[in-house]
C-alpha positions as a LaTeX table, in Angstrom:
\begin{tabular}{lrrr}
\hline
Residue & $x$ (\AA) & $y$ (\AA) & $z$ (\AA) \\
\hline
Unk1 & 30.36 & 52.23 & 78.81 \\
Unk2 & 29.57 & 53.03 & 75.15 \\
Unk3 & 32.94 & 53.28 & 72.86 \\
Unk4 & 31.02 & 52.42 & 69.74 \\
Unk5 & 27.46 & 52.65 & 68.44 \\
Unk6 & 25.17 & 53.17 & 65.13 \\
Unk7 & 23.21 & 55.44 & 63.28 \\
Unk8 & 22.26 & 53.11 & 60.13 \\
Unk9 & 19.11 & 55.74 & 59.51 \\
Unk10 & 20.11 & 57.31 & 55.75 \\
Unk11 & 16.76 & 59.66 & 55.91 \\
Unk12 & 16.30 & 62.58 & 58.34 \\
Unk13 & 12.47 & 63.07 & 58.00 \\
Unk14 & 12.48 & 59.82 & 59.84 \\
Unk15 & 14.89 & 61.13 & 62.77 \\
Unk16 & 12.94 & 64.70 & 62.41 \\
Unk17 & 9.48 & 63.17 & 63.40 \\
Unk18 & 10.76 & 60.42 & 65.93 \\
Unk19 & 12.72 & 63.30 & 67.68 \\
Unk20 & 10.64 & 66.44 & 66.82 \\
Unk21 & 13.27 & 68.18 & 65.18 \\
Unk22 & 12.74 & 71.43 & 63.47 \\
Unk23 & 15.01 & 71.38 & 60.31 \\
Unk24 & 15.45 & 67.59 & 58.44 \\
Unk25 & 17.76 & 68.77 & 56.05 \\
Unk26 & 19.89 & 70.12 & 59.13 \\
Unk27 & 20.92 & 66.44 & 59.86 \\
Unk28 & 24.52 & 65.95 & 58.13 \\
Unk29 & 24.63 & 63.53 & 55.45 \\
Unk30 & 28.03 & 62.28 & 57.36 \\
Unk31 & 26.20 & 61.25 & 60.84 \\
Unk32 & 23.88 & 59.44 & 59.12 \\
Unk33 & 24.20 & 55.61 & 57.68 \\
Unk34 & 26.65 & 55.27 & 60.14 \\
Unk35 & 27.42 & 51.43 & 61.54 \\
Unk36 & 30.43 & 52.05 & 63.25 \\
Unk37 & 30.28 & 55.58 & 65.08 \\
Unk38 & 33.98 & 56.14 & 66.45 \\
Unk39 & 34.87 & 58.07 & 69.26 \\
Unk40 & 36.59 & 61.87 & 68.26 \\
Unk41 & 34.04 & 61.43 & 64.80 \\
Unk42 & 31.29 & 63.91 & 64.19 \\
Unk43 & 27.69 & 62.81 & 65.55 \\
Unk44 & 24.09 & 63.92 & 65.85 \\
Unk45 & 22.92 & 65.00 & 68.77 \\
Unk46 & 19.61 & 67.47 & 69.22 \\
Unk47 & 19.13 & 70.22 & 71.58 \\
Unk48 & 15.92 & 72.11 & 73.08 \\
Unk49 & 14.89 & 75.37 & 71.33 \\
Unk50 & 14.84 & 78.61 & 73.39 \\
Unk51 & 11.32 & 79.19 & 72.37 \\
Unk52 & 10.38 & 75.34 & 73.25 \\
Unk53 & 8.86 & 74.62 & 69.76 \\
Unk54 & 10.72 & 72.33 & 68.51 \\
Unk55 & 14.56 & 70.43 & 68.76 \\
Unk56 & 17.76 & 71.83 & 66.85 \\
Unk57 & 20.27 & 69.31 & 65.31 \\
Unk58 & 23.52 & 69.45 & 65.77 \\
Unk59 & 27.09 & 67.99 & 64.58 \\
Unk60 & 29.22 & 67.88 & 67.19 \\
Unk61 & 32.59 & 66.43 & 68.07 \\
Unk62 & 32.04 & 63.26 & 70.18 \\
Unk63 & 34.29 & 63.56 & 73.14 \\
Unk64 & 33.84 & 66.22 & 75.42 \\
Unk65 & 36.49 & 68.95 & 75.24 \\
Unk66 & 36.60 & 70.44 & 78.79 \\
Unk67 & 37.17 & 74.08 & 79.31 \\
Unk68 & 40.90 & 74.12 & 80.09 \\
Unk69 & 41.53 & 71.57 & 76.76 \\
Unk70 & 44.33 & 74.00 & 74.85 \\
Unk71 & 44.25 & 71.43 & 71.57 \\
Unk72 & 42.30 & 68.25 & 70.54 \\
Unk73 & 42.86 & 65.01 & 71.11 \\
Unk74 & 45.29 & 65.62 & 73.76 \\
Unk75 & 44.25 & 65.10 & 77.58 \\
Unk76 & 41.15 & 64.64 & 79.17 \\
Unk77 & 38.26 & 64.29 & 76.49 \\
Unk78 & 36.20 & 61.79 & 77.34 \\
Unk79 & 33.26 & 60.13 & 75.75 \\
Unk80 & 31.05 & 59.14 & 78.33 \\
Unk81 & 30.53 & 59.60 & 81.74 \\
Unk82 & 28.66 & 58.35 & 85.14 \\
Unk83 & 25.83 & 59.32 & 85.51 \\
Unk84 & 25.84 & 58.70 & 89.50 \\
Unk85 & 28.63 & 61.24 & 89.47 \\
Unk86 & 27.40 & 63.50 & 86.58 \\
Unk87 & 26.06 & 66.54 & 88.57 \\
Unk88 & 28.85 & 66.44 & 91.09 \\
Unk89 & 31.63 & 66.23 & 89.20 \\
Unk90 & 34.00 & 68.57 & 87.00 \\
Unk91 & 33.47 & 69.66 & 84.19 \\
Unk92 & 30.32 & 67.53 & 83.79 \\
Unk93 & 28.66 & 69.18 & 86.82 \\
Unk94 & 28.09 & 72.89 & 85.30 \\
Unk95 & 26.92 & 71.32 & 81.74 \\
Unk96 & 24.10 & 69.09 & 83.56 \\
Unk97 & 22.45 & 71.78 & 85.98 \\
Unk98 & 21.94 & 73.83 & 82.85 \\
Unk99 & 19.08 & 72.30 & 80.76 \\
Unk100 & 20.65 & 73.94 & 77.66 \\
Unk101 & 23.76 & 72.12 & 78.06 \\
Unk102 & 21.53 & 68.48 & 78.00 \\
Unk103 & 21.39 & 66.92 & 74.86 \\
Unk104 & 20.07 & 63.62 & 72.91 \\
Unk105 & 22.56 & 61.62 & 71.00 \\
Unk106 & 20.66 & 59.99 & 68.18 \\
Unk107 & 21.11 & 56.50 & 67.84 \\
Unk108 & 19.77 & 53.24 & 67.25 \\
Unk109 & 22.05 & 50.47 & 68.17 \\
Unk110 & 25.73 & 50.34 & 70.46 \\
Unk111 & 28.38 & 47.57 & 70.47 \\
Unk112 & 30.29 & 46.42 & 73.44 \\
Unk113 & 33.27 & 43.50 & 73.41 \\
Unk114 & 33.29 & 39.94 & 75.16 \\
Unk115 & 36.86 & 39.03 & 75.82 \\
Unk116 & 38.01 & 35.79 & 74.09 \\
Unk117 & 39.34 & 33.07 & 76.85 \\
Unk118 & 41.90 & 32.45 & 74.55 \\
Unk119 & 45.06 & 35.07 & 75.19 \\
Unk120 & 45.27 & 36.77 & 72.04 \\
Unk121 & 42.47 & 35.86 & 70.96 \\
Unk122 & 40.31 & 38.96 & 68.98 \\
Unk123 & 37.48 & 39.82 & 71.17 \\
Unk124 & 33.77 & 39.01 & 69.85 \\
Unk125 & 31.41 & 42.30 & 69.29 \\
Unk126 & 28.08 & 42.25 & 70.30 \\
Unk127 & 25.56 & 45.03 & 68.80 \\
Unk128 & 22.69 & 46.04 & 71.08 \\
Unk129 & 19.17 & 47.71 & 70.13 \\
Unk130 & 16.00 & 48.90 & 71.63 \\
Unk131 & 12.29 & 47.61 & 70.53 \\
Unk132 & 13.90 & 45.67 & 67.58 \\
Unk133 & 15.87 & 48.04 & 66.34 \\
Unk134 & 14.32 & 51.45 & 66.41 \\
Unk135 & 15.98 & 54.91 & 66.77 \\
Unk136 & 16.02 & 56.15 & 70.58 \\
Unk137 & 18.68 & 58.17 & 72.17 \\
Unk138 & 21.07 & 58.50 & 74.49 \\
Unk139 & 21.31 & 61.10 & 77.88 \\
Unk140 & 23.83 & 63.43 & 76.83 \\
Unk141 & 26.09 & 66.73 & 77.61 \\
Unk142 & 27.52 & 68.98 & 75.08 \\
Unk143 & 29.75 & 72.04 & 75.66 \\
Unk144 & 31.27 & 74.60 & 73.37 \\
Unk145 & 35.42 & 75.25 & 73.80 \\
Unk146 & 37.45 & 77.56 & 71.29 \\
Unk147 & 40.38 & 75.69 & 70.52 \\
Unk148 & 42.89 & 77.83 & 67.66 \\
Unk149 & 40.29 & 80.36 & 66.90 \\
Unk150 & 37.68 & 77.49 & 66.09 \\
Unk151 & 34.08 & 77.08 & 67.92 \\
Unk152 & 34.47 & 73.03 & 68.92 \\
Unk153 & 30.79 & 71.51 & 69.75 \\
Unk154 & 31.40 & 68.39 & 71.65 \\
Unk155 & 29.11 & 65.57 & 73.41 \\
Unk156 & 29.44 & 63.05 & 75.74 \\
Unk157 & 27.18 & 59.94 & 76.83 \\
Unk158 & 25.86 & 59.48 & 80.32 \\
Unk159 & 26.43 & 55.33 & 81.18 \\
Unk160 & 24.79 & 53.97 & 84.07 \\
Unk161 & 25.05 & 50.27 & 85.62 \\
Unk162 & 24.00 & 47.32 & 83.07 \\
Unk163 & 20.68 & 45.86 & 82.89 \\
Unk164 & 20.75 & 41.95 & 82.57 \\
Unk165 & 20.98 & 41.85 & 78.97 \\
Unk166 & 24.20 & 43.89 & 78.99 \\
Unk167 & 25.57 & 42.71 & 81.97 \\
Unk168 & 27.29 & 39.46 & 80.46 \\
Unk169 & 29.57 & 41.65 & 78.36 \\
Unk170 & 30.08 & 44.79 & 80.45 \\
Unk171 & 28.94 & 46.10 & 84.25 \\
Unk172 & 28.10 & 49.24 & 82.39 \\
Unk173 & 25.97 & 50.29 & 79.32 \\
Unk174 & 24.60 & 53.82 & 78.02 \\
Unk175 & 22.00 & 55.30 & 79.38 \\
Unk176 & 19.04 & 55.38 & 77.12 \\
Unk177 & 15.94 & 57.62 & 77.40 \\
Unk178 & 13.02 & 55.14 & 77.73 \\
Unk179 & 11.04 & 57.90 & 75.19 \\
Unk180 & 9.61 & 60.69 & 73.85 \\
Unk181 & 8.59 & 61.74 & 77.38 \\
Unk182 & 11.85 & 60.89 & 78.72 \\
Unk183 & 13.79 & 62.62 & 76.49 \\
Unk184 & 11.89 & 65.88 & 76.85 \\
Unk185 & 11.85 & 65.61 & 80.62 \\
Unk186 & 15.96 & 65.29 & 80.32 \\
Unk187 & 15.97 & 68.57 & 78.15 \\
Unk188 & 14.17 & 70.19 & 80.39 \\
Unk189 & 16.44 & 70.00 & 83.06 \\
Unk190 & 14.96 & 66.74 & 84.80 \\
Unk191 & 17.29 & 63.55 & 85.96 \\
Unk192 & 15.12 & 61.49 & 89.09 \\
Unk193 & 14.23 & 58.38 & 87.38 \\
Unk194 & 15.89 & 59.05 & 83.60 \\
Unk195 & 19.53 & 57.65 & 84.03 \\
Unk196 & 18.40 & 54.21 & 85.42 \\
Unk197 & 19.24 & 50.97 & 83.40 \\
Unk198 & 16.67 & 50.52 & 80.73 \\
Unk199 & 14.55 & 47.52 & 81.46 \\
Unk200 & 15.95 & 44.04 & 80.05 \\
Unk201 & 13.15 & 42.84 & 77.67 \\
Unk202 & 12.80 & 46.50 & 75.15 \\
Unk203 & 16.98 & 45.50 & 74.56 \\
Unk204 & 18.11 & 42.93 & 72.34 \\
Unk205 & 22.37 & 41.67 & 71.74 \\
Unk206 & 23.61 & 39.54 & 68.72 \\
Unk207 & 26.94 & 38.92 & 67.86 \\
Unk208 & 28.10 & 41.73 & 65.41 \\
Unk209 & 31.31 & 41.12 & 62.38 \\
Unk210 & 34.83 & 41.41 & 64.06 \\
Unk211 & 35.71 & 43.36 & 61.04 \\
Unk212 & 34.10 & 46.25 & 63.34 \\
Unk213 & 36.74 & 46.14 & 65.81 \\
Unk214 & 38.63 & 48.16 & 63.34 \\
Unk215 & 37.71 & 52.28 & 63.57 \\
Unk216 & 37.37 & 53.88 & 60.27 \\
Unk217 & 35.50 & 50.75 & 58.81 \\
Unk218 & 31.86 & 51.26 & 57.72 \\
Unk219 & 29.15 & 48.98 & 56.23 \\
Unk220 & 25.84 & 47.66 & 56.65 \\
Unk221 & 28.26 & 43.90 & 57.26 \\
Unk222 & 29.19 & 44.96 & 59.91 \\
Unk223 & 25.90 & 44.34 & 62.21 \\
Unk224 & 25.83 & 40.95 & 60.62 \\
Unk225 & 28.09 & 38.58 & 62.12 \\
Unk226 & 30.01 & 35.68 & 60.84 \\
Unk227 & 28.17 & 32.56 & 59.15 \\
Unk228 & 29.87 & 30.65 & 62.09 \\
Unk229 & 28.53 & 32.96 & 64.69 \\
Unk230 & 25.34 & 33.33 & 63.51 \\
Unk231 & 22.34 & 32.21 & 65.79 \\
Unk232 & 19.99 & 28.98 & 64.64 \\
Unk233 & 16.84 & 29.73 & 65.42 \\
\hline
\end{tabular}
């Protein structure tokens, strides 16, 4: 699963020309410089154009509000979702046969939790990234729900089985467009071959601060871990 990732980009001419999006300055300041990206928090995701020239950014709520949803943050909302099961099931199913409903949620790094052996113990984060630490992003589905007279945009991430590198810490891990390529082919209403486990040797995992187990906490510290934790090369 991803419950947790990072956005640590602070400039959206870089995420404009890595992602071909039309409008920089449409990136909010808030998504961005973001080390600790909590679930119900706004993100950035980017969307095909109607005229195909281009990608339009988004902020959007992350946790999918399904159709029925009457309020936020009550019931089913969930973050991510299986991407085996995706196009068959509700209410993922409608949002992934239509191409507009597809999305890419910008990122460039996600955390995931070892469990201590020690009962009690605080569990030990571990931050993964792609091609030493570039941006990339993540298969996606975002839907629109009125909730008290307001428009709610909201996202999900697809997750698929873990590769070898992320299958130590958890059987599952987000699925992440392998590129450019990729990530058009996704927008455009594509899946065979896009939702597999990115191959082992483009990820990298080192042990992240615990301090990030806490929501709400931001900082570039946080992707660094302990003295005591760090690796000798």
């Amino acid at each position: 699963m991803c419950g947790r990732y990072t956005l640590t980009t602070v400039g959206g001419r870089l995420l404009a020309e890595r992602f071909e999006l039309r409008d920089p300055e449409a990136l909010e300041p808030g998504t961005l410089g973001r080390y600790n990206v909590c679930p119900t928090e706004p993100i950035a995701i980017a969307t095909g154009c109607d005229d195909g020239d281009g990608r339009i950014v988004r902020t959007v709520r992350w946790g999918l509000v399904p159709p029925w949803a009457r309020a936020l943050g009550k019931g089913f909302q969930p973050i991510n979702a299986r991407a085996e099961t995706a196009a068959t099931r509700a209410p993922f199913a409608e949002l992934f046969a239509r191409p507009e409903r597809r999305c890419l949620v910008l990122a460039d790094g996600w955390y995931e939790w070892l469990k201590q052996e020690q009962r009690g113990g605080d569990r030990v984060p571990f931050r993964y990234t792609i091609d030493g630490g570039a941006p990339f992003a993540f298969a996606g589905l975002w839907g629109r729900r009125r909730i008290g007279g307001e428009l709610v945009l909201s996202a999900l991430i697809l997750t698929c089985e873990a590769n070898s590198i992320c299958a130590p810490v958890h059987d599952r891990m987000p699925c992440v467009l392998t590129g450019p390529e990729e990530e058009a082919a996704w927008l455009a209403g594509e899946a065979d071959g896009l939702l597999a486990p990115l191959v082992a040797d483009r990820c990298a995992a080192l042990p992240a601060n615990p301090a990030v187990n806490k929501g709400g906490v931001e900082g570039a510290e946080l992707i660094e871990p302990p003295a005591q934790l760090k690796l000798v090369p």
